[in-house]
Amino acid sequence: MNEVINTKSNSWLGLSDKVCVVTGAGSGIGAEVARQFATCGASVAILDVNEAAASLVASEIVDRGGRAIAVGADAGSQASMQQAACRVHHGLGPCNVLVNNAAVRNRSALIGIDLAAWSRVLEVNLTGALICSQAFVPHMIEAGKGGSLVHVASLVGYHPQPDGGAYSVSKAGMMMLSRLLSIELAPHRIRSNVVAPGFTRTPATEAAYDHAETAAARIAMIPAGRAATPTDLADVILFIASERASYINGQDLLVDGGFTNTLMTTVPKLPQKEST
Ligand SMILES: NC(=O)c1ccc[n+]([C@@H]2O[C@H](COP(=O)([O-])OP(=O)(O)OC[C@H]3O[C@@H](n4cnc5c(N)ncnc54)[C@H](O)[C@@H]3O)[C@@H](O)[C@H]2O)c1
């Protein structure tokens, strides 16, 4: 049986009276972010296009004594998100924190990519972050208490991932969207920041870590010596979402275990002269 939630463990974040909305929270990083918000005593709205998955995470939180509701909603649909925002507002109150985490991936080279597949990735990952912000930010503004948006981008928003279809483009766009929102919403004391995960072990990436050779080769490239866990990401996302980070606005935080600083280690070098 799961432990009862101890809200004191994360009290320093000051999230206990907040309403926190997480999209794509039925799995992986989003589910862990939702659980961690609940451990802070926050009321959590678990949004996912997979309603059954969202309900499982919500039930787990409620069974442990936390406050959570599950809402089936498509981040890429304005109508669906507007409905979800109304349900959250009536069920929990005005949103204080929105984590735009829902994403889809596809595998394709760009020349010859099916435009429907290209568009769907942009619709969920990039336009979806705007759609969700449009749905929840008016409630934040109306409540007049400020707020925080955290957009979950990716290492591949900085570094192109070939054969990944529109995924890298969507995450790069999300970073600029966040920066623009940070300026637009600053007068309302609403911050907008990006957390960009590196290699993270979740149901979406599990196959690579179940394949021993691929996993070992991947992990050998990461200075931290391991892939990230959803908890590694949730810890950072909660901090950025909280008032403890109240002076951080319009920033991108890469959480990659040091991976992207290793470029120079891959440069071939002359053999070392043997010491005499
Ligand atoms: N796992 C990694 O290595 C990694 C690396 C970099 C960035 N990320 C980013 O982290 C975030 C979470 O990834 P994850 O690995 O936990 O993925 P995941 O596949 O485990 O979870 C994603 C969740 O999003 C939901 N979802 C998909 N489309 C949706 C939509 N239209 N509306 C609402 N929900 C939708 C899915 O149903 C799923 O529950 C994503 O934004 C992803 O791009 C992950």
PDB file of C-alpha atoms and ligand atoms in Angstrom, residues 23-31 47-51 53-54 72-77 80-81 100-105 120 123-125 132 151-156 167 170-171 174 195-206 209 218 228 230 233, ligand 1:
ATOM      1  CA  THR A  23      -1.154  18.366 -18.673  1.00  0.00           C
ATOM      2  CA  GLY A  24      -0.097  14.915 -19.840  1.00  0.00           C
ATOM      3  CA  ALA A  25      -0.130  13.881 -16.173  1.00  0.00           C
ATOM      4  CA  GLY A  26      -1.349  10.341 -16.774  1.00  0.00           C
ATOM      5  CA  SER A  27       2.194   9.051 -17.299  1.00  0.00           C
ATOM      6  CA  GLY A  28       5.923   9.638 -16.802  1.00  0.00           C
ATOM      7  CA  ILE A  29       7.194  13.065 -15.777  1.00  0.00           C
ATOM      8  CA  GLY A  30       3.718  14.644 -15.638  1.00  0.00           C
ATOM      9  CA  ALA A  31       2.381  11.950 -13.292  1.00  0.00           C
ATOM     10  CA  LEU A  47      -5.204  16.456 -17.371  1.00  0.00           C
ATOM     11  CA  ASP A  48      -4.538  13.856 -20.024  1.00  0.00           C
ATOM     12  CA  VAL A  49      -6.005  12.818 -23.361  1.00  0.00           C
ATOM     13  CA  ASN A  50      -5.922   9.325 -21.843  1.00  0.00           C
ATOM     14  CA  GLU A  51      -8.640   9.824 -19.230  1.00  0.00           C
ATOM     15  CA  ALA A  53      -4.512   7.017 -17.072  1.00  0.00           C
ATOM     16  CA  ALA A  54      -5.342  10.409 -15.525  1.00  0.00           C
ATOM     17  CA  GLY A  72      -9.794  13.905 -19.877  1.00  0.00           C
ATOM     18  CA  ALA A  73      -8.604  16.686 -22.188  1.00  0.00           C
ATOM     19  CA  ASP A  74      -6.676  17.121 -25.429  1.00  0.00           C
ATOM     20  CA  ALA A  75      -3.950  19.765 -25.102  1.00  0.00           C
ATOM     21  CA  GLY A  76      -4.144  20.363 -28.847  1.00  0.00           C
ATOM     22  CA  SER A  77      -7.840  21.285 -28.851  1.00  0.00           C
ATOM     23  CA  SER A  80     -11.401  20.575 -25.019  1.00  0.00           C
ATOM     24  CA  MET A  81      -9.019  22.736 -22.955  1.00  0.00           C
ATOM     25  CA  ASN A 100       2.475  22.349 -19.911  1.00  0.00           C
ATOM     26  CA  ASN A 101       3.883  18.837 -20.121  1.00  0.00           C
ATOM     27  CA  ALA A 102       1.715  16.945 -22.666  1.00  0.00           C
ATOM     28  CA  ALA A 103       3.601  15.972 -25.809  1.00  0.00           C
ATOM     29  CA  VAL A 104       3.587  13.608 -28.727  1.00  0.00           C
ATOM     30  CA  ARG A 105       6.513  12.409 -30.791  1.00  0.00           C
ATOM     31  CA  ARG A 120      -0.198  17.137 -35.039  1.00  0.00           C
ATOM     32  CA  GLU A 123      -0.543  21.251 -32.518  1.00  0.00           C
ATOM     33  CA  VAL A 124      -0.033  19.346 -29.249  1.00  0.00           C
ATOM     34  CA  ASN A 125       3.506  20.344 -28.239  1.00  0.00           C
ATOM     35  CA  CYS A 132      -3.553  25.606 -22.366  1.00  0.00           C
ATOM     36  CA  HIS A 151       6.637  24.487 -19.983  1.00  0.00           C
ATOM     37  CA  VAL A 152       8.342  21.102 -20.327  1.00  0.00           C
ATOM     38  CA  ALA A 153      10.530  21.360 -23.435  1.00  0.00           C
ATOM     39  CA  SER A 154      13.530  19.148 -24.221  1.00  0.00           C
ATOM     40  CA  LEU A 155      17.237  18.916 -24.780  1.00  0.00           C
ATOM     41  CA  VAL A 156      16.342  18.457 -28.458  1.00  0.00           C
ATOM     42  CA  TYR A 167       9.566  17.272 -32.336  1.00  0.00           C
ATOM     43  CA  SER A 170       8.066  22.091 -31.457  1.00  0.00           C
ATOM     44  CA  LYS A 171      10.311  22.225 -28.391  1.00  0.00           C
ATOM     45  CA  MET A 174       8.000  26.303 -26.963  1.00  0.00           C
ATOM     46  CA  VAL A 195      12.337  23.101 -17.850  1.00  0.00           C
ATOM     47  CA  ALA A 196      14.053  21.032 -20.532  1.00  0.00           C
ATOM     48  CA  PRO A 197      14.697  17.383 -19.652  1.00  0.00           C
ATOM     49  CA  GLY A 198      17.600  15.423 -21.052  1.00  0.00           C
ATOM     50  CA  PHE A 199      17.546  11.620 -21.236  1.00  0.00           C
ATOM     51  CA  THR A 200      14.794  10.578 -18.832  1.00  0.00           C
ATOM     52  CA  ARG A 201      13.495   7.124 -18.127  1.00  0.00           C
ATOM     53  CA  THR A 202       9.699   7.128 -18.563  1.00  0.00           C
ATOM     54  CA  PRO A 203       7.156   4.845 -20.257  1.00  0.00           C
ATOM     55  CA  ALA A 204       7.801   6.836 -23.455  1.00  0.00           C
ATOM     56  CA  THR A 205      11.520   5.967 -23.481  1.00  0.00           C
ATOM     57  CA  GLU A 206      11.522   2.687 -21.553  1.00  0.00           C
ATOM     58  CA  TYR A 209      16.604   1.471 -21.408  1.00  0.00           C
ATOM     59  CA  ARG A 218      23.566   6.074 -23.748  1.00  0.00           C
ATOM     60  CA  ALA A 228      17.196  11.092 -15.168  1.00  0.00           C
ATOM     61  CA  PRO A 230      10.792  11.542 -13.415  1.00  0.00           C
ATOM     62  CA  LEU A 233      12.518  16.507 -13.231  1.00  0.00           C
TER      63      LEU A 233
HETATM   64  N1  LIG B   1      11.353  11.070 -21.379  1.00  0.00           N
HETATM   65  C1  LIG B   1      12.336  11.817 -21.904  1.00  0.00           C
HETATM   66  O1  LIG B   1      13.482  11.354 -22.131  1.00  0.00           O
HETATM   67  C2  LIG B   1      12.070  13.260 -22.258  1.00  0.00           C
HETATM   68  C3  LIG B   1      13.170  14.005 -22.712  1.00  0.00           C
HETATM   69  C4  LIG B   1      12.959  15.333 -23.054  1.00  0.00           C
HETATM   70  C5  LIG B   1      11.694  15.916 -22.917  1.00  0.00           C
HETATM   71  N2  LIG B   1      10.656  15.165 -22.477  1.00  0.00           N
HETATM   72  C6  LIG B   1       9.360  15.835 -22.361  1.00  0.00           C
HETATM   73  O2  LIG B   1       8.804  15.562 -21.092  1.00  0.00           O
HETATM   74  C7  LIG B   1       7.378  15.542 -21.186  1.00  0.00           C
HETATM   75  C8  LIG B   1       6.838  14.259 -20.599  1.00  0.00           C
HETATM   76  O3  LIG B   1       7.404  13.172 -21.307  1.00  0.00           O
HETATM   77  P1  LIG B   1       7.298  11.673 -20.779  1.00  0.00           P
HETATM   78  O4  LIG B   1       8.521  10.993 -21.224  1.00  0.00           O
HETATM   79  O5  LIG B   1       6.885  11.658 -19.364  1.00  0.00           O
HETATM   80  O6  LIG B   1       6.100  11.146 -21.737  1.00  0.00           O
HETATM   81  P2  LIG B   1       4.953  10.065 -21.528  1.00  0.00           P
HETATM   82  O7  LIG B   1       4.635   9.590 -22.913  1.00  0.00           O
HETATM   83  O8  LIG B   1       5.300   9.074 -20.471  1.00  0.00           O
HETATM   84  O9  LIG B   1       3.728  10.933 -21.004  1.00  0.00           O
HETATM   85  C9  LIG B   1       3.116  11.882 -21.826  1.00  0.00           C
HETATM   86  C10 LIG B   1       1.650  11.976 -21.451  1.00  0.00           C
HETATM   87  O10 LIG B   1       1.069  12.980 -22.302  1.00  0.00           O
HETATM   88  C11 LIG B   1      -0.209  12.531 -22.690  1.00  0.00           C
HETATM   89  N3  LIG B   1      -0.624  13.198 -23.908  1.00  0.00           N
HETATM   90  C12 LIG B   1      -0.221  12.962 -25.188  1.00  0.00           C
HETATM   91  N4  LIG B   1      -0.872  13.755 -26.035  1.00  0.00           N
HETATM   92  C13 LIG B   1      -1.715  14.510 -25.297  1.00  0.00           C
HETATM   93  C14 LIG B   1      -2.665  15.503 -25.616  1.00  0.00           C
HETATM   94  N5  LIG B   1      -2.916  15.864 -26.882  1.00  0.00           N
HETATM   95  N6  LIG B   1      -3.354  16.080 -24.604  1.00  0.00           N
HETATM   96  C15 LIG B   1      -3.161  15.697 -23.336  1.00  0.00           C
HETATM   97  N7  LIG B   1      -2.284  14.751 -22.971  1.00  0.00           N
HETATM   98  C16 LIG B   1      -1.569  14.165 -23.947  1.00  0.00           C
HETATM   99  C17 LIG B   1      -0.046  11.034 -22.875  1.00  0.00           C
HETATM  100  O11 LIG B   1      -1.308  10.370 -22.850  1.00  0.00           O
HETATM  101  C18 LIG B   1       0.861  10.680 -21.714  1.00  0.00           C
HETATM  102  O12 LIG B   1       0.104  10.340 -20.564  1.00  0.00           O
HETATM  103  C19 LIG B   1       7.048  15.741 -22.663  1.00  0.00           C
HETATM  104  O13 LIG B   1       6.788  17.103 -22.899  1.00  0.00           O
HETATM  105  C20 LIG B   1       8.325  15.323 -23.359  1.00  0.00           C
HETATM  106  O14 LIG B   1       8.470  15.955 -24.613  1.00  0.00           O
HETATM  107  C21 LIG B   1      10.812  13.840 -22.141  1.00  0.00           C
END
